[in-house]
Short mmCIF file of C-alpha atoms and ligand atoms in Angstrom, two decimals:
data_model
loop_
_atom_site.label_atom_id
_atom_site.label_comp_id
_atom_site.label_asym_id
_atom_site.label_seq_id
_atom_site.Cartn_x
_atom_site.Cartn_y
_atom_site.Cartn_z
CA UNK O 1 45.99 70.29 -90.92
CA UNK O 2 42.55 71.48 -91.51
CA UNK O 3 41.14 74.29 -90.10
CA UNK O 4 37.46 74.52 -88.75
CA UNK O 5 34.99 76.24 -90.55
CA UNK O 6 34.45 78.57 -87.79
CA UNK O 7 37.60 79.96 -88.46
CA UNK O 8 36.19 81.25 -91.97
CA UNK O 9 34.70 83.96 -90.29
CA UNK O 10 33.97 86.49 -92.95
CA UNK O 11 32.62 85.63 -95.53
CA UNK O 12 34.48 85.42 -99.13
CA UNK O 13 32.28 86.21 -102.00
CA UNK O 14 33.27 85.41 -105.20
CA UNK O 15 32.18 86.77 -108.29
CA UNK O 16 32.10 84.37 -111.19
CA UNK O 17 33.50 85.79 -115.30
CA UNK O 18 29.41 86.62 -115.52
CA UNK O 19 29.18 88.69 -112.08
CA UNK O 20 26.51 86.04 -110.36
CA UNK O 21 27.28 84.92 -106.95
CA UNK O 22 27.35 81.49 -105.18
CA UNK O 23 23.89 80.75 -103.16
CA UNK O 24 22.14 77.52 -103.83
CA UNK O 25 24.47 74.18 -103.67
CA UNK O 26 22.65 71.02 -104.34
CA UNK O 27 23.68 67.84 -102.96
CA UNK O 28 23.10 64.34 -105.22
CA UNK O 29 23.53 61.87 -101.49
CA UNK O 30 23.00 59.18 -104.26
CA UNK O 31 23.46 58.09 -107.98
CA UNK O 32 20.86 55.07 -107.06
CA UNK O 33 17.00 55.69 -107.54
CA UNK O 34 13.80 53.25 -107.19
CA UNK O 35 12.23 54.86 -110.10
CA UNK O 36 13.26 54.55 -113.76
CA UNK O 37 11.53 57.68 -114.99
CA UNK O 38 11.61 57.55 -118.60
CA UNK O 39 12.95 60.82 -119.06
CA UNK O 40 15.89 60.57 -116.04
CA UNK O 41 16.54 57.03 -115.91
CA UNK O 42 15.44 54.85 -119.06
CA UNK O 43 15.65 51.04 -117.84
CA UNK O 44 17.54 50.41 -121.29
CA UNK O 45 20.09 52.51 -119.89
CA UNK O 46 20.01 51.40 -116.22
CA UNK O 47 19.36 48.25 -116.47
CA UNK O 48 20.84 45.22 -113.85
CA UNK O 49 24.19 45.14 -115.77
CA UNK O 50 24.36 49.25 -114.77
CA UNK O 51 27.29 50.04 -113.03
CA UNK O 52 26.59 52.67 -109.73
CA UNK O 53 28.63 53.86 -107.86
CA UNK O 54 30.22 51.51 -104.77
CA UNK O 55 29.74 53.16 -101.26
CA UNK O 56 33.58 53.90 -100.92
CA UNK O 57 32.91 56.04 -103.96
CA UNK O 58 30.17 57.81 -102.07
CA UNK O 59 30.90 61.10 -99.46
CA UNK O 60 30.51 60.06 -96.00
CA UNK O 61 28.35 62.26 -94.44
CA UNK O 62 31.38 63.90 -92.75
CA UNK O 63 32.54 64.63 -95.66
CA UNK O 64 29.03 66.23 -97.29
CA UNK O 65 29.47 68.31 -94.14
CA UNK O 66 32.68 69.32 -94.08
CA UNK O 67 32.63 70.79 -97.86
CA UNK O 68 29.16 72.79 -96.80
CA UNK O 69 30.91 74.90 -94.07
CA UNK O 70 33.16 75.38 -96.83
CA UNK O 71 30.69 76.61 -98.99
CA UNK O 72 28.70 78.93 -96.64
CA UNK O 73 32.12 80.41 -96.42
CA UNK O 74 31.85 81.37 -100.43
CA UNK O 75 27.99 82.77 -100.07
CA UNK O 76 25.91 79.53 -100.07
CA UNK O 77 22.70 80.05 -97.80
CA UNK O 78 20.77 77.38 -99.63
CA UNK O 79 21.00 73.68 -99.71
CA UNK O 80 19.13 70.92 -101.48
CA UNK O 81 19.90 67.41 -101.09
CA UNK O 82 18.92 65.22 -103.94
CA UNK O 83 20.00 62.42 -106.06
CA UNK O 84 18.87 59.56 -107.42
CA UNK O 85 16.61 59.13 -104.92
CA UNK O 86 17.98 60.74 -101.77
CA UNK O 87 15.85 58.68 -99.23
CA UNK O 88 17.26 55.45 -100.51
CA UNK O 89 20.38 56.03 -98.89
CA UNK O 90 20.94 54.73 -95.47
CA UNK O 91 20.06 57.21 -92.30
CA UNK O 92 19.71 60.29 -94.55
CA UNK O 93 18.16 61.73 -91.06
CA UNK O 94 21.84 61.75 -90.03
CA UNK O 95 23.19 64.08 -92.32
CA UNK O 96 20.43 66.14 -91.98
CA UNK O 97 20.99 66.38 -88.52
CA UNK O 98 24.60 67.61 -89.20
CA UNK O 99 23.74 70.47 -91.70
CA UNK O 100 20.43 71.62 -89.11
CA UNK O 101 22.98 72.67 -86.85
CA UNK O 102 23.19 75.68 -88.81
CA UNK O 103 19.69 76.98 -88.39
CA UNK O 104 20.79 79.89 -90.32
CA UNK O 105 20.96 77.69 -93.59
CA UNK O 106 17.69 76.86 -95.82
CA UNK O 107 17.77 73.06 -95.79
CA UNK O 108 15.33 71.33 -98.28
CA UNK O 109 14.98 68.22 -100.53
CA UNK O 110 13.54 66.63 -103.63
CA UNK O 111 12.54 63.68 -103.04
CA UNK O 112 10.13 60.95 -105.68
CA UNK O 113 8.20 60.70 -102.17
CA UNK O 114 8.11 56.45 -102.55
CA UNK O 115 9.71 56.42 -99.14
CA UNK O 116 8.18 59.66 -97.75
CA UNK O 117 5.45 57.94 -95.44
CA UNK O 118 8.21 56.48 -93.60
CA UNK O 119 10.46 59.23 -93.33
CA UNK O 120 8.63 62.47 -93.18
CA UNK O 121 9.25 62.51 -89.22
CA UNK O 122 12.24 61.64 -88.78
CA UNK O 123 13.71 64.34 -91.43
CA UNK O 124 11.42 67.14 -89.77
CA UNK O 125 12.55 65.83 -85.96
CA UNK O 126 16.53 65.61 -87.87
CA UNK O 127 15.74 69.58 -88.67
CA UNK O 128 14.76 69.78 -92.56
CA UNK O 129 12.88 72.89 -93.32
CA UNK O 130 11.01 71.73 -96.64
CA UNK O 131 10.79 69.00 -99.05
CA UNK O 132 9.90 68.80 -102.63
CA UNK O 133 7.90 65.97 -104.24
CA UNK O 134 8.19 64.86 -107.64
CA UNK O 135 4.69 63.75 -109.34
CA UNK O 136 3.98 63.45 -112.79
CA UNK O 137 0.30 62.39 -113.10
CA UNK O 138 -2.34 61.69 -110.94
CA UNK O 139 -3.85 59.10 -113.90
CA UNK O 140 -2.53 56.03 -112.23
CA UNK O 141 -1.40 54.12 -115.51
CA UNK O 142 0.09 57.48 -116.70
CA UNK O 143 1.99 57.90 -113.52
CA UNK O 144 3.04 54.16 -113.62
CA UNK O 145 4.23 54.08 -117.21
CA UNK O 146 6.66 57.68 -116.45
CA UNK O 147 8.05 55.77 -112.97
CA UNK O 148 8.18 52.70 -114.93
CA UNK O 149 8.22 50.32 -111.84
CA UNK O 150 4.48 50.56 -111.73
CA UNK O 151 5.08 52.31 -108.74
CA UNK O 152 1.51 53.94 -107.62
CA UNK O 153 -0.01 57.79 -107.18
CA UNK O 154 -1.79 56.67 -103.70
CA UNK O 155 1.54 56.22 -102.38
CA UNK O 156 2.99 59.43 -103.29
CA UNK O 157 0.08 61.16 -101.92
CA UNK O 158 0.35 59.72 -98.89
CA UNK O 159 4.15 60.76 -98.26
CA UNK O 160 2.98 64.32 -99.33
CA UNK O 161 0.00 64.05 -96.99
CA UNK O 162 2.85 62.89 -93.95
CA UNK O 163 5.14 65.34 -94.83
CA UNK O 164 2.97 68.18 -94.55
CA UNK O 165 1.30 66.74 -91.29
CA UNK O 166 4.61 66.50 -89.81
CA UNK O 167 5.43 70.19 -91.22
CA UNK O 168 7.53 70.00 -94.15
CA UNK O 169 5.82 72.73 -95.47
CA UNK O 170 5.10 74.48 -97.84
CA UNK O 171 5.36 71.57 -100.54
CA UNK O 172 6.24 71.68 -104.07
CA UNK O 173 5.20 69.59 -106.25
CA UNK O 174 7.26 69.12 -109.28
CA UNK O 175 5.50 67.99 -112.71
CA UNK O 176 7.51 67.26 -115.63
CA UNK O 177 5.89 67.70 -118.68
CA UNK O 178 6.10 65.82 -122.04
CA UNK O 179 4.06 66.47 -125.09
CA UNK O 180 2.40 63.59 -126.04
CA UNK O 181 3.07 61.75 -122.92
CA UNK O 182 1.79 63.34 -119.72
CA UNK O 183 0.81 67.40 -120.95
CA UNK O 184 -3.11 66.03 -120.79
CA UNK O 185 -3.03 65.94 -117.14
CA UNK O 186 -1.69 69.01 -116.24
CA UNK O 187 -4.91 70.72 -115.94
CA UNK O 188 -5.88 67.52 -113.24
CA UNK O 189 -3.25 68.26 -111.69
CA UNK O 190 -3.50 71.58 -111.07
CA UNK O 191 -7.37 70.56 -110.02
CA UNK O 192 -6.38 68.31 -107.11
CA UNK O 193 -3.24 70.99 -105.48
CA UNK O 194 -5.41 74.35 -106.39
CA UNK O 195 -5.96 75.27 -102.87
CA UNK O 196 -4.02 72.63 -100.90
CA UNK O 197 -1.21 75.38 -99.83
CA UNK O 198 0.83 73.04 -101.83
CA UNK O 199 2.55 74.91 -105.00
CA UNK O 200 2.48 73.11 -107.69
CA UNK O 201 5.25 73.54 -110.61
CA UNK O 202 5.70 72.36 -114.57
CA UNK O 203 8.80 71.63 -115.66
CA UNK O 204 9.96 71.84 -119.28
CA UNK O 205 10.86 68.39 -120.20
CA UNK O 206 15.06 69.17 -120.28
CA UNK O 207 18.02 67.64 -122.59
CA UNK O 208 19.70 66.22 -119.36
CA UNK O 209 22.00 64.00 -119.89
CA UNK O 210 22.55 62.10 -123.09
CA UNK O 211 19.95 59.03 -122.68
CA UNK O 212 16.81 60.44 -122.15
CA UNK O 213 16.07 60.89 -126.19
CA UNK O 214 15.20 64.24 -125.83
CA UNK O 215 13.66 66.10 -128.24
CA UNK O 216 12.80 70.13 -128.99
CA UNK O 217 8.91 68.95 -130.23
CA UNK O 218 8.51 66.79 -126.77
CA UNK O 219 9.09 70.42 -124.99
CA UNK O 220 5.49 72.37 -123.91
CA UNK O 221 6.65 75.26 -123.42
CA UNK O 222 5.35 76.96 -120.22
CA UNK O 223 3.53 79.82 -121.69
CA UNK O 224 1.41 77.33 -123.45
CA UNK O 225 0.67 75.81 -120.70
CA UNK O 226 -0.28 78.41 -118.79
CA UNK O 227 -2.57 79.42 -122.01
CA UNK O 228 -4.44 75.80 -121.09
CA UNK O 229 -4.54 76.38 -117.13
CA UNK O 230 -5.84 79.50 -117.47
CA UNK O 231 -8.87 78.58 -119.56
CA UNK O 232 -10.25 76.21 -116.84
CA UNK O 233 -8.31 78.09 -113.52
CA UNK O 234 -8.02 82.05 -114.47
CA UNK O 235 -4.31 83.08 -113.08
CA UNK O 236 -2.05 86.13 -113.11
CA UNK O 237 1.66 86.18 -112.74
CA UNK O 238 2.82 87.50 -109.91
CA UNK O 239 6.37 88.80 -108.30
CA UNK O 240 9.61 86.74 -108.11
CA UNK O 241 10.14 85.95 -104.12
CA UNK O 242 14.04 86.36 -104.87
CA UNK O 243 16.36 87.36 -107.78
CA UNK O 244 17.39 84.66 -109.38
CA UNK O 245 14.05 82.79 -108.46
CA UNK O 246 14.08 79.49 -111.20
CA UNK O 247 10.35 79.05 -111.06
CA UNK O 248 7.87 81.81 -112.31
CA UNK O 249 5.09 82.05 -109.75
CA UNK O 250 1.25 82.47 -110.73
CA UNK O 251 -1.34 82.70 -108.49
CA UNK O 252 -5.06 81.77 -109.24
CA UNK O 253 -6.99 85.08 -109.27
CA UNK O 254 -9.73 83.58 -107.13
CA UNK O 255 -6.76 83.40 -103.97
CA UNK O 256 -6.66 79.52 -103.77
CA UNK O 257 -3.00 79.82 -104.28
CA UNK O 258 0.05 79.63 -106.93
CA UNK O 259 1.51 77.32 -109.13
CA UNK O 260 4.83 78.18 -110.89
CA UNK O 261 6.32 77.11 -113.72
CA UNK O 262 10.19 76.24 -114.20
CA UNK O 263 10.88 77.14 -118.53
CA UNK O 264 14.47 76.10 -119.12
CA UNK O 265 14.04 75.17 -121.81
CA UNK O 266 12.00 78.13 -123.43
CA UNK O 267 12.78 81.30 -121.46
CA UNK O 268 16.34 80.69 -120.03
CA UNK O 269 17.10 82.03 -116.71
CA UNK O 270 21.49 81.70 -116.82
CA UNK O 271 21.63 85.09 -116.53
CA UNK O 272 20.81 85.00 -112.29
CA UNK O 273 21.57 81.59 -111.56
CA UNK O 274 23.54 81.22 -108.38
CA UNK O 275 23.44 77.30 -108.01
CA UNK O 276 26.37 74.43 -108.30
CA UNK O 277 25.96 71.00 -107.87
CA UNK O 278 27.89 68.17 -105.81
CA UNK O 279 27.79 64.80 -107.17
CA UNK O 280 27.54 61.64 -104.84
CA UNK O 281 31.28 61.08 -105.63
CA UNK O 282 32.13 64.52 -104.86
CA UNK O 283 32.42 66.50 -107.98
CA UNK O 284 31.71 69.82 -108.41
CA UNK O 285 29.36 70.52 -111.58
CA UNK O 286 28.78 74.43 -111.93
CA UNK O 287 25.78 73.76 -114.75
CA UNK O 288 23.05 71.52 -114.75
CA UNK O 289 24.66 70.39 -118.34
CA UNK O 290 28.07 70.47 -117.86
CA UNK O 291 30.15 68.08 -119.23
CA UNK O 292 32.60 67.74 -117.00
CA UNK O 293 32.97 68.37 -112.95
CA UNK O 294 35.94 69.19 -110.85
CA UNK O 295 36.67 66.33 -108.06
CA UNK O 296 37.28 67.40 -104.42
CA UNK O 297 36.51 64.07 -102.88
CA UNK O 298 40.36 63.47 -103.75
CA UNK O 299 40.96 66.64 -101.66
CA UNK O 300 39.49 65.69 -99.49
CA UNK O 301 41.00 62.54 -99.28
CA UNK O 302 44.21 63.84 -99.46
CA UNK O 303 44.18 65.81 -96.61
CA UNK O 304 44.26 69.14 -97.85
CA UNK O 305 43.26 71.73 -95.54
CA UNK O 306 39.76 73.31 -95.43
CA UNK O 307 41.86 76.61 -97.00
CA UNK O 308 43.37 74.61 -99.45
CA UNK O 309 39.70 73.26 -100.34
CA UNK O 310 38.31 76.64 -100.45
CA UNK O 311 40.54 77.75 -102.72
CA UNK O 312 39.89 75.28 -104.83
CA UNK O 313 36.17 75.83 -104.93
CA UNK O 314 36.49 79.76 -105.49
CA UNK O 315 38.67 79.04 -108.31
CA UNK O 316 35.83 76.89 -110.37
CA UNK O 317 33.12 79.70 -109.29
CA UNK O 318 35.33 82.90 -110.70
CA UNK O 319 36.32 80.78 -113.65
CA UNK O 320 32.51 79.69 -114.34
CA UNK O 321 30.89 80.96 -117.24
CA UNK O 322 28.24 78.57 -117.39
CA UNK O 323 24.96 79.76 -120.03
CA UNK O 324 23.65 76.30 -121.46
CA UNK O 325 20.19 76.80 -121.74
CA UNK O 326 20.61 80.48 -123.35
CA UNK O 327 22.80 78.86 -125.96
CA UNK O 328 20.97 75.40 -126.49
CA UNK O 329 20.78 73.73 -129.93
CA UNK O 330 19.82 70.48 -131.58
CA UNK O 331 23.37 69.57 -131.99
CA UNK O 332 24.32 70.83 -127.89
CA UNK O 333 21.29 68.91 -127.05
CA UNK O 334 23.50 65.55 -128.81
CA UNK O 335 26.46 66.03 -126.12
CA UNK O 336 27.38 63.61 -123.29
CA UNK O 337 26.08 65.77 -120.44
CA UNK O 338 26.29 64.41 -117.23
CA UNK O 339 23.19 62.54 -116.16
CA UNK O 340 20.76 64.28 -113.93
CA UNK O 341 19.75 61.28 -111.97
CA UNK O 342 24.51 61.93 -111.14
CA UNK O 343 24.54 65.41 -110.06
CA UNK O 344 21.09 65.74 -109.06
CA UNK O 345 17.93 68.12 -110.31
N1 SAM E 401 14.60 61.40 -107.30
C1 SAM E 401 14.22 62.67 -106.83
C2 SAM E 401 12.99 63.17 -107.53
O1 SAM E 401 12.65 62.65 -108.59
O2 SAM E 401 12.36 64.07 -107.00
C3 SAM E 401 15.31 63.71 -106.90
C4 SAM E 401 16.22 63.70 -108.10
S1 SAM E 401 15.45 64.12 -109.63
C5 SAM E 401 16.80 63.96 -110.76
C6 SAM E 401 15.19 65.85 -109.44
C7 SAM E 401 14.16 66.48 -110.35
O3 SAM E 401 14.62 66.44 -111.68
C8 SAM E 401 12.81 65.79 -110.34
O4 SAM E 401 11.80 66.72 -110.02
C9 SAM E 401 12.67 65.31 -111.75
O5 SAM E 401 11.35 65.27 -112.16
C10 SAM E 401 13.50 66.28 -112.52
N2 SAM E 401 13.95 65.78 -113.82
C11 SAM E 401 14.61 64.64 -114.08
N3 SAM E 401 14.86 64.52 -115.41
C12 SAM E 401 14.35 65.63 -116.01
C13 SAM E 401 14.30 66.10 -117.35
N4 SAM E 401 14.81 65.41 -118.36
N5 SAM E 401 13.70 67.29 -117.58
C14 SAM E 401 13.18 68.01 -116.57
N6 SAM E 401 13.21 67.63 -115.27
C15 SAM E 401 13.78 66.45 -114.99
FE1 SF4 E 402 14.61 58.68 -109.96
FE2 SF4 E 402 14.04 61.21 -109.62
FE3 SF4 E 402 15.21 60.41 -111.87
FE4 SF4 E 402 12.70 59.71 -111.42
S1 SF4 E 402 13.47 61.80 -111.68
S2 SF4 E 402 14.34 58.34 -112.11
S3 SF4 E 402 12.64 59.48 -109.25
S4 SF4 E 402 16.09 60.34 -109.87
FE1 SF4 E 403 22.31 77.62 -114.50
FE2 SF4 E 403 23.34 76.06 -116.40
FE3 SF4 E 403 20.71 76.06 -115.93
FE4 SF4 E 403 21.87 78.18 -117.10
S1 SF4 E 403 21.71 76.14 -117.94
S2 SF4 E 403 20.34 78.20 -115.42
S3 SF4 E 403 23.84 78.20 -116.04
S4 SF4 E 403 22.30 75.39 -114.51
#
């Protein structure tokens, strides 16, 4: 029979084969997204014939719930739901709702903001601390050509503008950045959210996955960047707010704020990372390019006990010895990783 989570009163930290801790668990709610972002999602991949998964595949929100007490249990104090898109799927509100109960535990989301408008409210009221919002251009035929459903910027902006009026703040804005494709409008970018309070961050364009034709000369890597910001914008680097911290924070030295910049790719950061990842299905990925995950919706399913589960889970943490991006080649960057748009950023 399984036991409440309130019965897991002290907590059982467990150590993985490279001494780093459990913290951050992210959450993919969804393997479905609205966008095909040409770097995530290519529409030659996911086209109509592409097979998702059916909602009996999915965690019910009971379930979603039920393995985070579990986790708290083994260290985890942060939680990020994400997907696909996370807002596509039904009363998302509702299992934020659940997991606020715990006011204790940082509850955020990425989100590509299409739905934001409508939803900003109802995920503050359901208890959400912070959201962030993916935006790769503020050109509009840039931005529509990335999304590739000519979906447009106004709309984004507008769910960023909600969510922030509502108070899911501070905001992060995520940029992914491609050479060749999108690196021209970083500097815009940083022009529009330099003194918004909203923190702006460039990610490395990442091998993800195995469809997203990734290459090392499509990378910029962040201290380039930076180079370019600084010209126009003068910044300084500043201090982590954590150990472990995946985005290096900036600020501009004329105090309008900081943007940060997340270098996977280029300056590796295995060495503190605390995070595993839950896939809609309920898999267990311990690396943002694993290759394979460990299934505890059949656990679950089962009826093993919450013991029995928790077992289970500190068994693939101690066992973990997860480096990918410190180790990355041309021919690691060929293997069938599992998709991002799966397990979730
Ligand atoms: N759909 C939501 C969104 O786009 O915000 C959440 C899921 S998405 C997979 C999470 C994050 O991963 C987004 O910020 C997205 O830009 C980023 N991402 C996706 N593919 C990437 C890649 N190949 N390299 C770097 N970041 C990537
Ligand atoms: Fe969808 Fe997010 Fe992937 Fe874009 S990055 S295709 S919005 S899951
Ligand atoms: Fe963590 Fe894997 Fe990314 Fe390294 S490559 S920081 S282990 S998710």
């Amino acid at each position: 029979m399984a036991i409440l989570s309130s019965d897991f009163s002290s907590p059982a930290m467990v150590a993985d084969t490279r001494g780093r801790h459990l913290r951050d668990l992210r959450i993919s709610v969804t393997d479905r997204c609205n966008f095909r972002c040409t770097y995530c999602m290519p529409k030659e991949v996911y086209g109509r014939d592409f097979q998702f998964l059916e909602r009996s595949q999915l965690l019910s929100f009971d379930e979603i719930n039920r393995l985070v007490g579990i986790f708290k249990h083994h260290g985890v104090e942060k939680v990020r739901i994400t997907g696909g898109e996370p807002l596509v799927r039904r009363q998302l509100e509702r299992l934020i709702e659940m997991l606020a109960q715990d006011p204790s535990l940082d509850l955020t989301l990425t989100t590509n903001a299409s739905l934001l408008k409508q939803k900003a409210r109802l995920l503050k009221d359901a208890g959400l601390n912070r959201i962030t919002v993916s935006l790769d251009s503020l050109d509009e035929a840039m931005f529509r050509a990335m999304n590739d459903v000519d979906f447009p910027v106004a709309k984004v902006l507008a769910g960023i503008e909600e969510a922030d009026r509502v108070g899911l703040n501070p905001i992060k804005i995520n940029m992914v950045v491609k050479r060749g494709v999108n690196d021209c409008a970083a500097v815009d970018m940083a022009r529009h959210f330099k003194g918004s309070g909203h923190i702006l961050r460039f990610i490395e364009f990442m091998d993800v996955g195995h469809t997203n034709g990734w290459q090392m000369e499509h990378v910029v890597p962040s201290r380039e960047l930076a180079k370019r910001i600084d010209k126009v914008f003068p910044i300084e680097p500043t201090q982590p707010n954590y150990i472990g911290e995946v985005a290096e924070r900036w600020r501009y030295k004329d105090g309008s704020g900081e943007i940060g910049f997340i270098s996977s790719v280029t300056q590796a950061f295995c060495r503190d990372c605390t995070r595993t990842r839950l896939s809609a299905e309920g898999s267990v990925y311990t690396c943002l390019f694993a290759t394979r995950g460990s299934d505890l919706r059949s656990l679950l399913r089962s009826g093993a006990s919450d013991e029995q589960i928790s077992d289970v889970i500190a068994n693939i943490w101690r066992t973990r010895s997860d480096n990918y991006s410190e180790v990355r080649t041309a021919e690691t960057a060929k293997l069938r990783k599992v998709e991002m748009s799966y397990i979730g950023g």
